[in-house]
Amino acid sequence: MTDRIAPRSGVAFTLPKDKILCVTDPEGGQVGDLLAFRAADPREAISNGRTFDYEETIRLTTGNRLWSNRSNALLEIVEDSCGVHDFLLTPCSEATFRHFYADKPVHRGCFGNLADALEPYGIAADAIPVAFNLFMNVPVGSDGKIRVLPPTTKAGDFIRLRALDDLIVGLTACSAYDSCGGSFKPIDYRIE
Amino acid sequence: MTDRIAPRSGVAFTLPKDKILCVTDPEGGQVGDLLAFRAADPREAISNGRTFDYEETIRLTTGNRLWSNRSNALLEIVEDSCGVHDFLLTPCSEATFRHFYADKPVHRGCFGNLADALEPYGIAADAIPVAFNLFMNVPVGSDGKIRVLPPTTKAGDFIRLRALDDLIVGLTACSAYDSCGGSFKPIDYRIE
């Protein structure tokens, strides 16, 4: 069964070991921020730094694993029709809205949506790490400069990730203007 | 007064607001992992993701600030004779030694040194984020691939950072083979 995350919202759910999470961009051009915590002890969470260490790349796709702050692999990307994701930037938040979109209404953003969805699992806002930002298109120039461009996804593009442990997952349909080219769209997911 | 951090060790200390921390590579070719937490509430710490967001670059040098998980700037780089630092990779640890240097003795690494030094301040190992790795030379290829090369520092190269709040700082002389080209050296620091 496929569930839909409404535009500018987020969810949290448990993902048992060996199950596969399939996340689809149903209309194309949308980003979903993904977090994963070890269910048995949510102080263990995905870490961009540990992942960059062990995978030796900042461009993660099929075959790459997402590692935790305790050096355990929590998720493995088993299929990826897009190939463009970001693990550098933090979820958009009230503070990033005020900073980047001073002329627009402030939104709690993916950060607020994730904090709200994860609170019943005992995960505090301060414990939210950098998310793995599915379909987010963040090129890094040879001078290190970062740009946030619209996703390259077409309608129906997807990524499938296998759980390597029992996990608590947070997932959003992104709320920021830049990450989705100014169009807020849903994100679909299902557990296989 | 300049203090010396012995090779493969680490320290923690308080850094009052508006003071400047000057970190020097006395022999050249060495890395120091830097952490900073807000003294009034150490759940607030430097965040590579928030820093990349607000500074819009992964290459941080004079004029750039290090931002926290709560979107506050904690440190500003006010002078930098080297210009090559890393904010992608996590401190070396027992697990990274086993992974990258399977034929060499396991060391607790910068992670273990930082955890030990920060424990008296009530900061748990799980709360250690990606460090700002002073003088660490981590080029990122156009394909996203990461390499760890010897630092470009000459003896006496330094970086000066101004505290923008009262901070708890952790700092090491790095323990990993790759980051310092296989030579373990001290790191010097002073508070101005």
Coordinates of C-alpha atoms in Angstrom, one line a residue:
Chain A
M1 CA 0.0 0.0 0.0
T2 CA 1.3 3.4 -1.0
D3 CA 0.9 6.3 1.5
R4 CA 1.0 10.0 0.4
I5 CA 2.7 12.7 2.3
A6 CA 0.8 16.0 1.7
P7 CA 2.8 19.0 0.5
R8 CA 4.8 20.7 3.2
S9 CA 4.2 18.0 5.8
G10 CA 5.9 15.0 7.3
V11 CA 5.5 11.6 8.9
A12 CA 7.3 9.1 11.1
F13 CA 7.0 5.3 11.1
T14 CA 8.8 2.2 12.1
L15 CA 10.7 0.2 9.4
P16 CA 11.5 -3.4 10.4
K17 CA 14.9 -4.9 9.5
D18 CA 15.1 -6.3 6.0
K19 CA 12.0 -4.4 4.8
I20 CA 12.4 -2.0 1.9
L21 CA 11.2 1.6 1.9
C22 CA 10.3 2.8 -1.5
V23 CA 10.0 6.6 -1.8
T24 CA 8.5 8.0 -5.0
D25 CA 8.3 11.6 -6.4
P26 CA 4.8 11.2 -7.9
E27 CA 4.7 14.5 -9.9
G28 CA 8.5 15.1 -10.3
G29 CA 10.4 18.0 -9.0
Q30 CA 9.9 17.4 -5.3
V31 CA 12.3 16.7 -2.4
G32 CA 11.8 14.4 0.6
D33 CA 14.0 14.7 3.7
L34 CA 14.7 11.2 5.2
L35 CA 15.9 10.5 8.7
A36 CA 16.5 7.1 10.3
F37 CA 17.2 6.2 13.9
R38 CA 17.9 2.8 15.5
A39 CA 14.6 1.7 17.1
A40 CA 16.3 0.0 20.0
D41 CA 18.2 3.2 20.9
P42 CA 17.3 6.3 18.9
R43 CA 20.4 8.1 20.1
E44 CA 21.9 6.2 17.2
A45 CA 21.0 8.0 13.9
I46 CA 22.2 8.4 10.4
S47 CA 25.3 10.7 10.1
N48 CA 26.4 12.4 7.0
G49 CA 30.0 12.6 8.2
R50 CA 30.2 8.8 9.0
T51 CA 28.6 8.0 5.7
F52 CA 31.0 10.2 3.7
D53 CA 33.9 8.5 5.7
Y54 CA 32.9 5.0 4.8
E55 CA 31.4 5.5 1.4
E56 CA 34.2 7.9 0.3
T57 CA 31.8 10.0 -1.7
I58 CA 29.2 12.7 -1.1
R59 CA 27.1 11.4 -4.1
L60 CA 25.1 8.4 -2.8
T61 CA 23.2 6.1 -5.0
T62 CA 22.6 2.4 -5.6
G63 CA 25.0 0.2 -3.6
N64 CA 25.8 3.0 -1.1
R65 CA 24.9 2.6 2.6
L66 CA 23.8 5.3 5.1
W67 CA 25.9 4.9 8.3
S68 CA 25.2 6.0 11.9
N69 CA 27.0 8.1 14.4
R70 CA 28.0 4.7 16.0
S71 CA 29.5 3.4 12.7
N72 CA 26.8 1.0 11.9
A73 CA 25.1 0.9 8.4
L74 CA 21.4 1.5 8.9
L75 CA 20.1 1.7 5.3
E76 CA 21.3 0.5 1.9
I77 CA 20.2 2.0 -1.3
V78 CA 19.1 -0.9 -3.5
E79 CA 17.6 0.9 -6.4
D80 CA 17.6 4.5 -7.5
S81 CA 16.0 5.8 -10.7
C82 CA 17.1 9.4 -10.0
G83 CA 20.7 9.3 -8.7
V84 CA 20.7 12.9 -7.4
H85 CA 20.4 13.3 -3.7
D86 CA 21.9 15.6 -1.0
F87 CA 23.4 14.7 2.3
L88 CA 25.1 18.1 3.0
L89 CA 22.2 20.4 4.0
T90 CA 19.9 20.5 7.1
P91 CA 16.1 20.4 6.9
C92 CA 14.5 23.7 6.3
S93 CA 13.2 25.4 9.4
E94 CA 11.6 28.6 10.8
A95 CA 15.2 30.0 11.0
T96 CA 16.1 29.1 7.4
F97 CA 12.8 30.6 6.1
R98 CA 13.6 33.9 7.9
H99 CA 17.2 33.8 6.5
F100 CA 16.5 32.8 2.9
Y101 CA 12.9 33.9 2.3
A102 CA 12.7 37.1 4.3
D103 CA 9.8 38.4 2.1
K104 CA 7.7 35.2 2.4
P105 CA 5.6 33.7 5.2
V106 CA 7.6 31.8 7.8
H107 CA 6.9 28.0 7.8
R108 CA 8.1 25.4 10.3
G109 CA 9.6 23.6 7.4
C110 CA 10.8 20.0 7.2
F111 CA 12.6 20.5 10.6
G112 CA 9.4 21.4 12.4
N113 CA 7.5 18.6 10.6
L114 CA 10.1 16.0 11.5
A115 CA 10.3 17.2 15.1
D116 CA 6.6 17.0 15.4
A117 CA 6.4 13.5 13.8
L118 CA 9.3 12.1 15.8
E119 CA 8.3 13.5 19.2
P120 CA 6.0 10.5 20.0
Y121 CA 9.1 8.2 19.5
G122 CA 11.0 10.2 22.2
I123 CA 13.3 11.9 19.7
A124 CA 13.9 15.6 20.6
A125 CA 14.3 18.3 18.0
D126 CA 18.0 18.8 19.1
A127 CA 18.6 15.2 18.1
I128 CA 17.6 15.7 14.5
P129 CA 20.8 15.3 12.4
V130 CA 21.4 16.3 8.8
A131 CA 18.8 14.5 6.7
F132 CA 19.4 12.5 3.6
N133 CA 17.5 14.7 1.2
L134 CA 16.0 12.5 -1.4
F135 CA 16.0 13.9 -5.0
M136 CA 17.5 17.2 -3.7
N137 CA 19.8 18.7 -6.3
V138 CA 22.8 20.4 -4.6
P139 CA 25.8 20.8 -6.9
V140 CA 29.1 21.7 -5.3
G141 CA 31.4 23.8 -7.4
S142 CA 35.2 23.2 -7.7
D143 CA 35.5 26.2 -5.4
G144 CA 33.3 24.5 -2.8
K145 CA 30.3 26.8 -3.4
I146 CA 26.9 25.2 -3.0
R147 CA 23.8 25.9 -5.1
V148 CA 20.3 24.5 -4.5
L149 CA 18.7 23.7 -7.9
P150 CA 15.3 22.2 -8.8
P151 CA 15.3 18.4 -8.6
T152 CA 16.0 16.5 -11.8
T153 CA 13.2 14.0 -11.1
K154 CA 10.5 13.1 -13.6
A155 CA 7.1 12.0 -12.3
G156 CA 7.4 8.5 -10.9
D157 CA 11.1 8.6 -10.1
F158 CA 11.9 6.6 -7.0
I159 CA 14.5 5.3 -4.6
R160 CA 14.4 2.0 -2.6
L161 CA 16.3 1.6 0.6
R162 CA 16.7 -1.6 2.6
A163 CA 16.6 -1.4 6.4
L164 CA 19.7 -3.0 7.9
D165 CA 18.3 -2.8 11.5
D166 CA 14.9 -2.1 13.1
L167 CA 14.5 1.6 12.4
I168 CA 12.4 4.7 13.2
V169 CA 12.1 6.7 10.0
G170 CA 11.1 10.4 9.5
L171 CA 10.1 11.5 6.0
T172 CA 8.8 14.8 4.6
A173 CA 7.4 16.4 1.4
C174 CA 9.7 19.4 1.5
S175 CA 8.5 22.9 2.4
A176 CA 11.3 25.1 1.1
Y177 CA 11.0 27.2 -2.1
D178 CA 14.5 26.5 -3.5
S179 CA 14.6 22.8 -3.1
C180 CA 11.6 22.1 -5.2
G181 CA 11.8 25.0 -7.6
G182 CA 9.1 26.9 -5.8
S183 CA 6.4 24.3 -6.3
F184 CA 5.1 22.3 -3.3
K185 CA 4.2 18.8 -4.1
P186 CA 3.5 15.5 -2.3
I187 CA 5.8 12.6 -1.7
D188 CA 4.7 8.9 -1.8
Y189 CA 6.1 6.0 0.1
R190 CA 5.5 2.3 0.7
I191 CA 7.0 -0.4 2.8
E192 CA 7.8 -3.6 0.8
Chain B
M1 CA 50.2 31.5 26.8
T2 CA 50.3 28.8 24.2
D3 CA 49.3 25.2 25.2
R4 CA 50.5 22.2 23.3
I5 CA 48.3 19.1 22.6
A6 CA 50.5 16.1 22.4
P7 CA 50.3 13.9 19.3
R8 CA 47.2 11.6 19.2
S9 CA 45.5 13.3 22.2
G10 CA 42.8 15.9 22.9
V11 CA 41.6 18.6 25.3
A12 CA 38.5 20.5 26.2
F13 CA 38.2 24.0 27.7
T14 CA 35.8 26.9 28.0
L15 CA 36.1 29.8 25.5
P16 CA 34.3 33.0 26.7
K17 CA 32.3 35.1 24.2
D18 CA 34.4 37.5 22.2
K19 CA 37.7 35.7 23.0
I20 CA 39.7 34.4 20.1
L21 CA 41.0 30.9 19.8
C22 CA 44.2 30.7 17.8
V23 CA 45.2 27.1 16.7
T24 CA 48.6 26.6 15.2
D25 CA 50.2 23.7 13.4
P26 CA 53.7 24.0 14.9
E27 CA 55.5 21.6 12.6
G28 CA 53.2 21.6 9.6
G29 CA 51.3 18.6 8.1
Q30 CA 49.0 18.0 11.1
V31 CA 45.2 18.1 11.6
G32 CA 43.2 19.3 14.7
D33 CA 39.5 18.3 15.1
L34 CA 37.6 21.2 16.6
L35 CA 34.2 21.0 18.3
A36 CA 32.2 23.8 19.9
F37 CA 29.1 23.6 22.2
R38 CA 27.1 26.4 23.7
A39 CA 28.2 26.5 27.4
A40 CA 24.7 27.5 28.7
D41 CA 23.2 24.4 27.0
P42 CA 25.6 22.0 25.3
R43 CA 22.7 20.3 23.4
E44 CA 23.5 23.2 21.0
A45 CA 26.6 22.4 19.0
I46 CA 28.3 23.2 15.7
S47 CA 26.5 21.6 12.7
N48 CA 28.2 21.1 9.3
G49 CA 24.8 21.0 7.6
R50 CA 23.5 24.3 9.1
T51 CA 27.0 25.9 8.3
F52 CA 26.8 24.7 4.7
D53 CA 23.3 26.1 4.5
Y54 CA 24.1 29.6 5.7
E55 CA 27.6 30.0 4.4
E56 CA 26.6 28.4 1.0
T57 CA 30.0 26.7 0.7
I58 CA 31.8 23.7 2.0
R59 CA 35.2 25.5 1.9
L60 CA 35.3 27.7 5.0
T61 CA 37.9 30.3 5.7
T62 CA 38.3 33.9 6.9
G63 CA 34.9 35.6 7.2
N64 CA 32.9 32.4 7.4
R65 CA 31.0 31.5 10.5
L66 CA 30.3 28.1 12.1
W67 CA 26.6 27.7 12.8
S68 CA 24.8 25.5 15.4
N69 CA 22.0 23.0 15.1
R70 CA 19.8 25.8 16.4
S71 CA 20.8 28.2 13.7
N72 CA 23.0 30.4 15.8
A73 CA 26.6 31.3 14.7
L74 CA 29.0 30.1 17.4
L75 CA 32.4 30.9 15.9
E76 CA 33.7 33.2 13.2
I77 CA 37.0 32.6 11.4
V78 CA 38.8 36.0 11.6
E79 CA 42.2 34.9 10.2
D80 CA 43.4 31.9 8.4
S81 CA 47.0 31.4 7.0
C82 CA 46.1 28.0 5.6
G83 CA 42.7 28.1 4.0
V84 CA 42.2 24.4 3.7
H85 CA 39.9 22.7 6.3
D86 CA 37.3 20.0 6.2
F87 CA 33.8 19.9 7.6
L88 CA 32.6 16.7 5.9
L89 CA 34.2 13.9 7.8
T90 CA 33.7 12.6 11.4
P91 CA 36.5 12.3 14.0
C92 CA 38.6 9.1 13.6
S93 CA 37.5 6.4 16.1
E94 CA 38.1 2.8 17.0
A95 CA 35.7 1.8 14.3
T96 CA 37.4 3.9 11.6
F97 CA 40.7 2.5 12.6
R98 CA 39.4 -1.1 12.2
H99 CA 37.8 -0.1 8.8
F100 CA 40.6 1.9 7.2
Y101 CA 43.8 0.5 8.9
A102 CA 43.0 -3.2 9.5
D103 CA 46.7 -4.0 9.6
K104 CA 47.6 -1.4 12.2
P105 CA 46.9 -1.1 16.0
V106 CA 43.4 0.2 16.9
H107 CA 43.5 3.6 18.5
R108 CA 40.6 5.4 20.2
G109 CA 41.3 8.3 17.8
C110 CA 40.0 11.8 17.9
F111 CA 36.5 10.6 18.7
G112 CA 37.7 8.8 21.8
N113 CA 39.9 11.7 22.8
L114 CA 37.1 14.2 22.4
A115 CA 34.6 12.0 24.3
D116 CA 37.0 11.6 27.2
A117 CA 37.8 15.4 27.3
L118 CA 34.2 16.5 27.0
E119 CA 32.7 14.0 29.5
P120 CA 33.4 16.3 32.5
Y121 CA 31.3 18.9 30.8
G122 CA 28.3 16.5 30.6
I123 CA 28.7 16.0 26.9
A124 CA 28.1 12.3 25.9
A125 CA 29.9 10.5 23.1
D126 CA 26.6 10.2 21.1
A127 CA 26.3 14.0 21.1
I128 CA 29.6 14.5 19.3
P129 CA 28.8 15.9 15.8
V130 CA 30.9 16.2 12.7
A131 CA 34.0 18.2 13.8
F132 CA 35.5 21.2 12.0
N133 CA 38.7 19.5 11.0
L134 CA 41.4 22.2 11.0
F135 CA 44.0 22.0 8.3
M136 CA 42.5 18.7 7.0
N137 CA 42.8 18.4 3.2
V138 CA 39.8 16.6 1.8
P139 CA 39.3 17.4 -1.9
V140 CA 35.9 16.5 -3.4
G141 CA 36.0 15.4 -7.1
S142 CA 33.5 16.5 -9.7
D143 CA 32.0 13.0 -9.3
G144 CA 31.6 13.6 -5.5
K145 CA 34.4 11.2 -4.6
I146 CA 36.4 12.2 -1.5
R147 CA 40.1 11.8 -0.9
V148 CA 42.0 12.4 2.3
L149 CA 45.4 14.0 1.4
P150 CA 48.2 15.3 3.7
P151 CA 47.6 18.8 5.0
T152 CA 49.1 21.7 3.0
T153 CA 50.2 23.5 6.1
K154 CA 53.8 24.8 6.7
A155 CA 55.2 25.0 10.2
G156 CA 53.5 27.8 12.0
D157 CA 50.3 28.0 9.9
F158 CA 47.4 29.0 12.0
I159 CA 43.7 29.8 12.2
R160 CA 42.0 32.3 14.5
L161 CA 38.3 32.0 15.5
R162 CA 36.3 34.4 17.5
A163 CA 33.7 33.0 20.0
L164 CA 30.3 34.5 19.3
D165 CA 28.9 33.0 22.6
D166 CA 30.3 31.4 25.7
L167 CA 31.5 28.0 24.5
I168 CA 32.8 24.6 25.5
V169 CA 35.5 23.7 23.0
G170 CA 37.1 20.3 22.2
L171 CA 40.3 20.1 20.2
T172 CA 42.7 17.3 19.2
A173 CA 46.0 16.6 17.6
C174 CA 44.7 14.0 15.1
S175 CA 45.4 10.3 15.5
A176 CA 44.6 9.0 12.0
Y177 CA 47.3 8.0 9.5
D178 CA 45.7 9.5 6.3
S179 CA 44.8 12.9 7.7
C180 CA 48.4 13.8 8.6
G181 CA 50.2 11.8 6.0
G182 CA 51.2 9.1 8.5
S183 CA 53.1 11.4 10.8
F184 CA 51.7 12.2 14.3
K185 CA 52.5 15.7 15.5
P186 CA 51.3 18.1 18.1
I187 CA 48.8 21.0 17.8
D188 CA 49.2 24.3 19.6
Y189 CA 46.5 26.7 20.8
R190 CA 46.1 29.8 22.8
I191 CA 43.2 32.0 23.9
E192 CA 43.6 35.7 23.1

